[in-house]
Amino acid sequence: MAKLLVIEDEPDVRSVIEYNLALAGHEVVVAGDGRQGLRLAREIRPDLVLLDLMLPDLSGIEVCRALKDDQELRGTPVLVVSALGEEIDRVVGFELGADDYVTKPFSVRELVLRVRAILRRHANSDGGAACVVFGSLRIDREAHRVWVAGDEVSLTALEFKLLLTMYERRDRVQSRDALLDQVWGSEFRISPRTVDAHVKRLREKLGTARGYVETVRGIGYRFAGVPPSG
Ligand code: CA
């Protein structure tokens, strides 16, 4: 059972979220504004914060920033739940380290699934340790080194960044454009085909672990959510 903090000022929306997440087996604590949300976050140390952006006092962005500035809360995943049309805030939210985004009006089922996915990712993760192990793959974030089944694989800086970016957003589809943006940076004018070429080379280098990087036809790529068994 995970402890979830919902920061949402609209009582109806708050009740729907609270009810359904409790139904899904979670312990749910609610806050009606940003300040109360931050106070509760420090008090209860939630496993996940569901955060509305349009709040009466502090904006969700400010709350997100405060969470990420807090030594003890910065590792807490944040799921932004906000109204359509707040695209700019969405970008800022991700820049500030929000883990995912659900647009209102949302489907309850989708919300519950997203929450589960984030909790699973965080349970599997190592809290930001330098080394991560995923199936036969081992990544040292700090040393920029990668091993497959114990053998070191020599990657270029770009290939390493590409691998790490996909790994850190695993189980989610990454469009070519999103990868271009995150790996190459949006200031470069590069064809999405470049992404394909680099992914192809990265897969060749990964050898037996190549299957961890899945192609999503017509969209982009997805790093596997769990290592293939066997
Ligand atoms: Ca609101």
PDB file of C-alpha atoms and ligand atoms in Angstrom:
ATOM      1  CA  MET A   1       0.000   0.000   0.000  1.00  0.00           C
ATOM      2  CA  ALA A   2       1.409   3.322  -1.010  1.00  0.00           C
ATOM      3  CA  LYS A   3       0.862   6.638   0.705  1.00  0.00           C
ATOM      4  CA  LEU A   4      -0.379   9.226  -1.761  1.00  0.00           C
ATOM      5  CA  LEU A   5      -0.799  12.950  -1.324  1.00  0.00           C
ATOM      6  CA  VAL A   6      -3.387  14.668  -3.520  1.00  0.00           C
ATOM      7  CA  ILE A   7      -3.082  18.447  -3.825  1.00  0.00           C
ATOM      8  CA  GLU A   8      -6.199  19.677  -5.558  1.00  0.00           C
ATOM      9  CA  ASP A   9      -8.472  22.612  -4.800  1.00  0.00           C
ATOM     10  CA  GLU A  10     -11.623  21.476  -6.606  1.00  0.00           C
ATOM     11  CA  PRO A  11     -13.581  19.417  -4.058  1.00  0.00           C
ATOM     12  CA  ASP A  12     -15.342  17.281  -6.679  1.00  0.00           C
ATOM     13  CA  VAL A  13     -12.162  16.349  -8.490  1.00  0.00           C
ATOM     14  CA  ARG A  14     -10.399  15.777  -5.190  1.00  0.00           C
ATOM     15  CA  SER A  15     -13.135  13.392  -4.019  1.00  0.00           C
ATOM     16  CA  VAL A  16     -13.073  11.417  -7.247  1.00  0.00           C
ATOM     17  CA  ILE A  17      -9.300  11.014  -7.055  1.00  0.00           C
ATOM     18  CA  GLU A  18      -9.343  10.210  -3.346  1.00  0.00           C
ATOM     19  CA  TYR A  19     -12.134   7.666  -3.674  1.00  0.00           C
ATOM     20  CA  ASN A  20     -10.651   5.813  -6.623  1.00  0.00           C
ATOM     21  CA  LEU A  21      -7.108   5.673  -5.331  1.00  0.00           C
ATOM     22  CA  ALA A  22      -8.366   4.421  -1.974  1.00  0.00           C
ATOM     23  CA  LEU A  23     -10.389   1.834  -3.869  1.00  0.00           C
ATOM     24  CA  ALA A  24      -7.185   0.796  -5.614  1.00  0.00           C
ATOM     25  CA  GLY A  25      -5.744   0.048  -2.180  1.00  0.00           C
ATOM     26  CA  HIS A  26      -3.747   3.184  -1.448  1.00  0.00           C
ATOM     27  CA  GLU A  27      -3.644   5.360   1.620  1.00  0.00           C
ATOM     28  CA  VAL A  28      -4.733   8.788   0.421  1.00  0.00           C
ATOM     29  CA  VAL A  29      -4.162  12.129   2.120  1.00  0.00           C
ATOM     30  CA  VAL A  30      -5.665  15.253   0.566  1.00  0.00           C
ATOM     31  CA  ALA A  31      -4.816  18.934   0.594  1.00  0.00           C
ATOM     32  CA  GLY A  32      -6.930  21.762  -0.798  1.00  0.00           C
ATOM     33  CA  ASP A  33      -4.128  24.200  -1.517  1.00  0.00           C
ATOM     34  CA  GLY A  34      -0.407  24.369  -2.123  1.00  0.00           C
ATOM     35  CA  ARG A  35       0.733  25.435   1.331  1.00  0.00           C
ATOM     36  CA  GLN A  36      -1.250  22.751   3.065  1.00  0.00           C
ATOM     37  CA  GLY A  37       0.058  20.299   0.476  1.00  0.00           C
ATOM     38  CA  LEU A  38       3.673  21.181   1.191  1.00  0.00           C
ATOM     39  CA  ARG A  39       3.107  21.012   4.936  1.00  0.00           C
ATOM     40  CA  LEU A  40       1.524  17.569   4.621  1.00  0.00           C
ATOM     41  CA  ALA A  41       4.251  16.384   2.270  1.00  0.00           C
ATOM     42  CA  ARG A  42       6.880  17.217   4.901  1.00  0.00           C
ATOM     43  CA  GLU A  43       4.793  15.591   7.598  1.00  0.00           C
ATOM     44  CA  ILE A  44       3.752  12.320   5.966  1.00  0.00           C
ATOM     45  CA  ARG A  45       6.528  11.783   3.376  1.00  0.00           C
ATOM     46  CA  PRO A  46       4.239  10.441   0.651  1.00  0.00           C
ATOM     47  CA  ASP A  47       5.314   7.859  -1.936  1.00  0.00           C
ATOM     48  CA  LEU A  48       3.754   9.976  -4.660  1.00  0.00           C
ATOM     49  CA  VAL A  49       2.254  13.454  -4.961  1.00  0.00           C
ATOM     50  CA  LEU A  50      -0.654  14.091  -7.333  1.00  0.00           C
ATOM     51  CA  LEU A  51      -0.499  17.766  -8.075  1.00  0.00           C
ATOM     52  CA  ASP A  52      -2.982  20.156  -9.633  1.00  0.00           C
ATOM     53  CA  LEU A  53      -1.383  23.179 -11.295  1.00  0.00           C
ATOM     54  CA  MET A  54      -4.061  25.825 -10.797  1.00  0.00           C
ATOM     55  CA  LEU A  55      -4.222  26.229  -7.039  1.00  0.00           C
ATOM     56  CA  PRO A  56      -5.539  29.198  -5.056  1.00  0.00           C
ATOM     57  CA  ASP A  57      -2.356  30.116  -3.219  1.00  0.00           C
ATOM     58  CA  LEU A  58       0.893  28.683  -4.530  1.00  0.00           C
ATOM     59  CA  SER A  59       0.771  27.430  -8.089  1.00  0.00           C
ATOM     60  CA  GLY A  60       1.399  23.761  -8.705  1.00  0.00           C
ATOM     61  CA  ILE A  61       4.646  24.749 -10.381  1.00  0.00           C
ATOM     62  CA  GLU A  62       5.776  26.493  -7.207  1.00  0.00           C
ATOM     63  CA  VAL A  63       4.776  23.480  -5.149  1.00  0.00           C
ATOM     64  CA  CYS A  64       6.712  21.217  -7.505  1.00  0.00           C
ATOM     65  CA  ARG A  65       9.747  23.472  -7.246  1.00  0.00           C
ATOM     66  CA  ALA A  66       9.529  23.506  -3.454  1.00  0.00           C
ATOM     67  CA  LEU A  67       9.331  19.706  -3.371  1.00  0.00           C
ATOM     68  CA  LYS A  68      12.367  19.371  -5.610  1.00  0.00           C
ATOM     69  CA  ASP A  69      14.269  21.924  -3.505  1.00  0.00           C
ATOM     70  CA  ASP A  70      13.598  19.951  -0.353  1.00  0.00           C
ATOM     71  CA  GLN A  71      16.439  17.598   0.448  1.00  0.00           C
ATOM     72  CA  GLU A  72      14.102  14.987   1.857  1.00  0.00           C
ATOM     73  CA  LEU A  73      11.315  15.250  -0.685  1.00  0.00           C
ATOM     74  CA  ARG A  74      13.164  15.738  -3.943  1.00  0.00           C
ATOM     75  CA  GLY A  75      13.039  12.027  -4.726  1.00  0.00           C
ATOM     76  CA  THR A  76       9.265  11.907  -4.299  1.00  0.00           C
ATOM     77  CA  PRO A  77       7.603  11.338  -7.672  1.00  0.00           C
ATOM     78  CA  VAL A  78       5.094  13.943  -8.806  1.00  0.00           C
ATOM     79  CA  LEU A  79       2.152  13.260 -11.108  1.00  0.00           C
ATOM     80  CA  VAL A  80       0.709  16.486 -12.463  1.00  0.00           C
ATOM     81  CA  VAL A  81      -3.062  16.384 -12.916  1.00  0.00           C
ATOM     82  CA  SER A  82      -4.177  19.449 -14.744  1.00  0.00           C
ATOM     83  CA  ALA A  83      -6.573  20.970 -17.205  1.00  0.00           C
ATOM     84  CA  LEU A  84      -6.146  20.875 -20.925  1.00  0.00           C
ATOM     85  CA  GLY A  85      -4.585  23.986 -22.350  1.00  0.00           C
ATOM     86  CA  GLU A  86      -1.907  24.355 -19.723  1.00  0.00           C
ATOM     87  CA  GLU A  87       0.744  23.180 -22.157  1.00  0.00           C
ATOM     88  CA  ILE A  88       3.297  25.718 -21.027  1.00  0.00           C
ATOM     89  CA  ASP A  89       2.929  24.623 -17.442  1.00  0.00           C
ATOM     90  CA  ARG A  90       3.247  21.071 -18.619  1.00  0.00           C
ATOM     91  CA  VAL A  91       6.652  21.818 -20.078  1.00  0.00           C
ATOM     92  CA  VAL A  92       7.710  23.658 -16.943  1.00  0.00           C
ATOM     93  CA  GLY A  93       6.394  20.763 -14.865  1.00  0.00           C
ATOM     94  CA  PHE A  94       8.622  18.314 -16.660  1.00  0.00           C
ATOM     95  CA  GLU A  95      11.552  20.697 -16.432  1.00  0.00           C
ATOM     96  CA  LEU A  96      10.995  20.811 -12.702  1.00  0.00           C
ATOM     97  CA  GLY A  97      11.054  17.059 -12.543  1.00  0.00           C
ATOM     98  CA  ALA A  98       7.397  16.000 -12.615  1.00  0.00           C
ATOM     99  CA  ASP A  99       7.246  12.314 -13.478  1.00  0.00           C
ATOM    100  CA  ASP A 100       4.091  12.206 -15.509  1.00  0.00           C
ATOM    101  CA  TYR A 101       1.105  14.252 -16.540  1.00  0.00           C
ATOM    102  CA  VAL A 102      -2.597  13.520 -16.715  1.00  0.00           C
ATOM    103  CA  THR A 103      -4.929  15.929 -18.434  1.00  0.00           C
ATOM    104  CA  LYS A 104      -8.342  16.823 -17.022  1.00  0.00           C
ATOM    105  CA  PRO A 105     -10.899  15.585 -17.645  1.00  0.00           C
ATOM    106  CA  PHE A 106      -9.125  12.312 -17.002  1.00  0.00           C
ATOM    107  CA  SER A 107     -10.277   8.749 -17.074  1.00  0.00           C
ATOM    108  CA  VAL A 108     -10.193   7.300 -13.580  1.00  0.00           C
ATOM    109  CA  ARG A 109      -8.814   4.057 -14.927  1.00  0.00           C
ATOM    110  CA  GLU A 110      -5.993   5.870 -16.667  1.00  0.00           C
ATOM    111  CA  LEU A 111      -5.162   7.825 -13.533  1.00  0.00           C
ATOM    112  CA  VAL A 112      -5.010   4.677 -11.400  1.00  0.00           C
ATOM    113  CA  LEU A 113      -2.799   2.961 -13.994  1.00  0.00           C
ATOM    114  CA  ARG A 114      -0.430   5.918 -14.209  1.00  0.00           C
ATOM    115  CA  VAL A 115      -0.126   6.002 -10.441  1.00  0.00           C
ATOM    116  CA  ARG A 116       0.639   2.299 -10.393  1.00  0.00           C
ATOM    117  CA  ALA A 117       3.240   2.690 -13.148  1.00  0.00           C
ATOM    118  CA  ILE A 118       5.053   5.501 -11.346  1.00  0.00           C
ATOM    119  CA  LEU A 119       5.052   3.624  -8.048  1.00  0.00           C
ATOM    120  CA  ARG A 120       6.397   0.541  -9.777  1.00  0.00           C
ATOM    121  CA  ARG A 121       9.136   2.508 -11.494  1.00  0.00           C
ATOM    122  CA  HIS A 122      10.177   4.070  -8.226  1.00  0.00           C
ATOM    123  CA  ALA A 123      10.057   0.786  -6.347  1.00  0.00           C
ATOM    124  CA  ASN A 124      12.402  -0.671  -8.966  1.00  0.00           C
ATOM    125  CA  SER A 125      14.654   2.291  -8.980  1.00  0.00           C
ATOM    126  CA  ASP A 126      17.559   2.755  -6.677  1.00  0.00           C
ATOM    127  CA  GLY A 127      16.827   6.253  -5.491  1.00  0.00           C
ATOM    128  CA  GLY A 128      19.237   7.766  -7.957  1.00  0.00           C
ATOM    129  CA  ALA A 129      22.255   5.600  -7.199  1.00  0.00           C
ATOM    130  CA  ALA A 130      25.060   5.811  -9.694  1.00  0.00           C
ATOM    131  CA  CYS A 131      24.719   2.204 -10.805  1.00  0.00           C
ATOM    132  CA  VAL A 132      21.503   0.645 -12.022  1.00  0.00           C
ATOM    133  CA  VAL A 133      20.946  -2.945 -12.996  1.00  0.00           C
ATOM    134  CA  PHE A 134      18.170  -3.940 -15.356  1.00  0.00           C
ATOM    135  CA  GLY A 135      18.194  -7.568 -16.453  1.00  0.00           C
ATOM    136  CA  SER A 136      21.572  -8.232 -17.996  1.00  0.00           C
ATOM    137  CA  LEU A 137      22.228  -4.530 -18.398  1.00  0.00           C
ATOM    138  CA  ARG A 138      24.214  -2.475 -15.936  1.00  0.00           C
ATOM    139  CA  ILE A 139      24.536   1.278 -16.259  1.00  0.00           C
ATOM    140  CA  ASP A 140      26.900   3.463 -14.286  1.00  0.00           C
ATOM    141  CA  ARG A 141      25.432   6.921 -14.562  1.00  0.00           C
ATOM    142  CA  GLU A 142      28.407   8.730 -13.129  1.00  0.00           C
ATOM    143  CA  ALA A 143      31.190   6.908 -14.912  1.00  0.00           C
ATOM    144  CA  HIS A 144      29.136   6.749 -18.142  1.00  0.00           C
ATOM    145  CA  ARG A 145      29.860   3.060 -18.518  1.00  0.00           C
ATOM    146  CA  VAL A 146      27.605   0.224 -19.604  1.00  0.00           C
ATOM    147  CA  TRP A 147      27.886  -3.539 -19.266  1.00  0.00           C
ATOM    148  CA  VAL A 148      25.809  -6.297 -20.826  1.00  0.00           C
ATOM    149  CA  ALA A 149      26.005  -9.634 -19.002  1.00  0.00           C
ATOM    150  CA  GLY A 150      29.203  -8.460 -17.352  1.00  0.00           C
ATOM    151  CA  ASP A 151      30.967  -7.359 -20.528  1.00  0.00           C
ATOM    152  CA  GLU A 152      31.589  -3.684 -20.953  1.00  0.00           C
ATOM    153  CA  VAL A 153      30.060  -2.067 -24.018  1.00  0.00           C
ATOM    154  CA  SER A 154      31.783   0.945 -25.476  1.00  0.00           C
ATOM    155  CA  LEU A 155      29.259   3.683 -26.206  1.00  0.00           C
ATOM    156  CA  THR A 156      29.768   7.196 -27.504  1.00  0.00           C
ATOM    157  CA  ALA A 157      28.629  10.014 -25.222  1.00  0.00           C
ATOM    158  CA  LEU A 158      25.565  10.461 -27.401  1.00  0.00           C
ATOM    159  CA  GLU A 159      24.678   6.772 -27.380  1.00  0.00           C
ATOM    160  CA  PHE A 160      25.059   6.731 -23.615  1.00  0.00           C
ATOM    161  CA  LYS A 161      22.734   9.693 -23.255  1.00  0.00           C
ATOM    162  CA  LEU A 162      20.239   8.084 -25.593  1.00  0.00           C
ATOM    163  CA  LEU A 163      20.284   4.839 -23.631  1.00  0.00           C
ATOM    164  CA  LEU A 164      19.985   6.563 -20.263  1.00  0.00           C
ATOM    165  CA  THR A 165      17.169   8.813 -21.465  1.00  0.00           C
ATOM    166  CA  MET A 166      15.157   5.861 -22.711  1.00  0.00           C
ATOM    167  CA  TYR A 167      15.974   3.821 -19.613  1.00  0.00           C
ATOM    168  CA  GLU A 168      14.891   6.548 -17.224  1.00  0.00           C
ATOM    169  CA  ARG A 169      11.572   6.902 -19.018  1.00  0.00           C
ATOM    170  CA  ARG A 170      11.130   3.175 -19.437  1.00  0.00           C
ATOM    171  CA  ASP A 171       7.788   1.599 -20.116  1.00  0.00           C
ATOM    172  CA  ARG A 172       6.736   4.793 -21.885  1.00  0.00           C
ATOM    173  CA  VAL A 173       6.802   5.488 -25.578  1.00  0.00           C
ATOM    174  CA  GLN A 174       9.414   8.052 -26.546  1.00  0.00           C
ATOM    175  CA  SER A 175       8.674   9.784 -29.808  1.00  0.00           C
ATOM    176  CA  ARG A 176      11.579  10.573 -32.087  1.00  0.00           C
ATOM    177  CA  ASP A 177      10.914  14.251 -31.524  1.00  0.00           C
ATOM    178  CA  ALA A 178      10.976  13.861 -27.762  1.00  0.00           C
ATOM    179  CA  LEU A 179      14.280  11.997 -27.995  1.00  0.00           C
ATOM    180  CA  LEU A 180      15.708  14.625 -30.326  1.00  0.00           C
ATOM    181  CA  ASP A 181      14.730  17.218 -27.790  1.00  0.00           C
ATOM    182  CA  GLN A 182      16.106  15.440 -24.753  1.00  0.00           C
ATOM    183  CA  VAL A 183      19.238  13.897 -26.208  1.00  0.00           C
ATOM    184  CA  TRP A 184      20.338  16.260 -28.935  1.00  0.00           C
ATOM    185  CA  GLY A 185      18.649  19.412 -27.647  1.00  0.00           C
ATOM    186  CA  SER A 186      16.043  21.334 -29.539  1.00  0.00           C
ATOM    187  CA  GLU A 187      18.513  23.889 -30.873  1.00  0.00           C
ATOM    188  CA  PHE A 188      19.812  21.339 -33.334  1.00  0.00           C
ATOM    189  CA  ARG A 189      17.994  20.838 -36.580  1.00  0.00           C
ATOM    190  CA  ILE A 190      18.300  17.133 -36.989  1.00  0.00           C
ATOM    191  CA  SER A 191      16.089  14.779 -38.902  1.00  0.00           C
ATOM    192  CA  PRO A 192      14.128  12.250 -36.861  1.00  0.00           C
ATOM    193  CA  ARG A 193      15.848   9.653 -39.064  1.00  0.00           C
ATOM    194  CA  THR A 194      19.025  10.472 -37.191  1.00  0.00           C
ATOM    195  CA  VAL A 195      17.391   9.087 -34.082  1.00  0.00           C
ATOM    196  CA  ASP A 196      16.658   5.840 -35.907  1.00  0.00           C
ATOM    197  CA  ALA A 197      20.264   5.585 -37.053  1.00  0.00           C
ATOM    198  CA  HIS A 198      21.602   6.079 -33.540  1.00  0.00           C
ATOM    199  CA  VAL A 199      19.118   3.686 -31.983  1.00  0.00           C
ATOM    200  CA  LYS A 200      20.112   1.100 -34.587  1.00  0.00           C
ATOM    201  CA  ARG A 201      23.779   1.469 -33.717  1.00  0.00           C
ATOM    202  CA  LEU A 202      23.027   1.450 -29.991  1.00  0.00           C
ATOM    203  CA  ARG A 203      21.068  -1.787 -30.364  1.00  0.00           C
ATOM    204  CA  GLU A 204      23.901  -3.399 -32.287  1.00  0.00           C
ATOM    205  CA  LYS A 205      26.274  -2.517 -29.477  1.00  0.00           C
ATOM    206  CA  LEU A 206      23.889  -3.815 -26.819  1.00  0.00           C
ATOM    207  CA  GLY A 207      23.971  -7.242 -28.449  1.00  0.00           C
ATOM    208  CA  THR A 208      21.914  -9.666 -26.359  1.00  0.00           C
ATOM    209  CA  ALA A 209      20.263  -6.749 -24.521  1.00  0.00           C
ATOM    210  CA  ARG A 210      19.142  -5.125 -27.776  1.00  0.00           C
ATOM    211  CA  GLY A 211      15.568  -6.286 -27.211  1.00  0.00           C
ATOM    212  CA  TYR A 212      15.234  -3.914 -24.233  1.00  0.00           C
ATOM    213  CA  VAL A 213      14.819  -1.101 -26.735  1.00  0.00           C
ATOM    214  CA  GLU A 214      11.535  -1.732 -28.499  1.00  0.00           C
ATOM    215  CA  THR A 215      10.346  -0.048 -31.669  1.00  0.00           C
ATOM    216  CA  VAL A 216       6.880   1.462 -31.555  1.00  0.00           C
ATOM    217  CA  ARG A 217       5.942   1.584 -35.181  1.00  0.00           C
ATOM    218  CA  GLY A 218       5.210   5.035 -36.523  1.00  0.00           C
ATOM    219  CA  ILE A 219       5.963   6.746 -33.201  1.00  0.00           C
ATOM    220  CA  GLY A 220       9.358   6.008 -31.772  1.00  0.00           C
ATOM    221  CA  TYR A 221      10.830   3.771 -29.131  1.00  0.00           C
ATOM    222  CA  ARG A 222      10.156   2.348 -25.725  1.00  0.00           C
ATOM    223  CA  PHE A 223      12.558   0.914 -23.207  1.00  0.00           C
ATOM    224  CA  ALA A 224      11.041  -2.274 -21.785  1.00  0.00           C
ATOM    225  CA  GLY A 225       9.166  -1.884 -18.498  1.00  0.00           C
ATOM    226  CA  VAL A 226      10.594  -5.103 -17.075  1.00  0.00           C
ATOM    227  CA  PRO A 227      13.569  -7.117 -18.253  1.00  0.00           C
ATOM    228  CA  PRO A 228      12.542 -10.005 -20.519  1.00  0.00           C
ATOM    229  CA  SER A 229      12.763 -13.239 -18.556  1.00  0.00           C
ATOM    230  CA  GLY A 230      15.301 -15.893 -19.396  1.00  0.00           C
TER     231      GLY A 230
HETATM  232 CA    CA B   1      -7.372  23.700  -9.646  1.00  0.00          CA
END
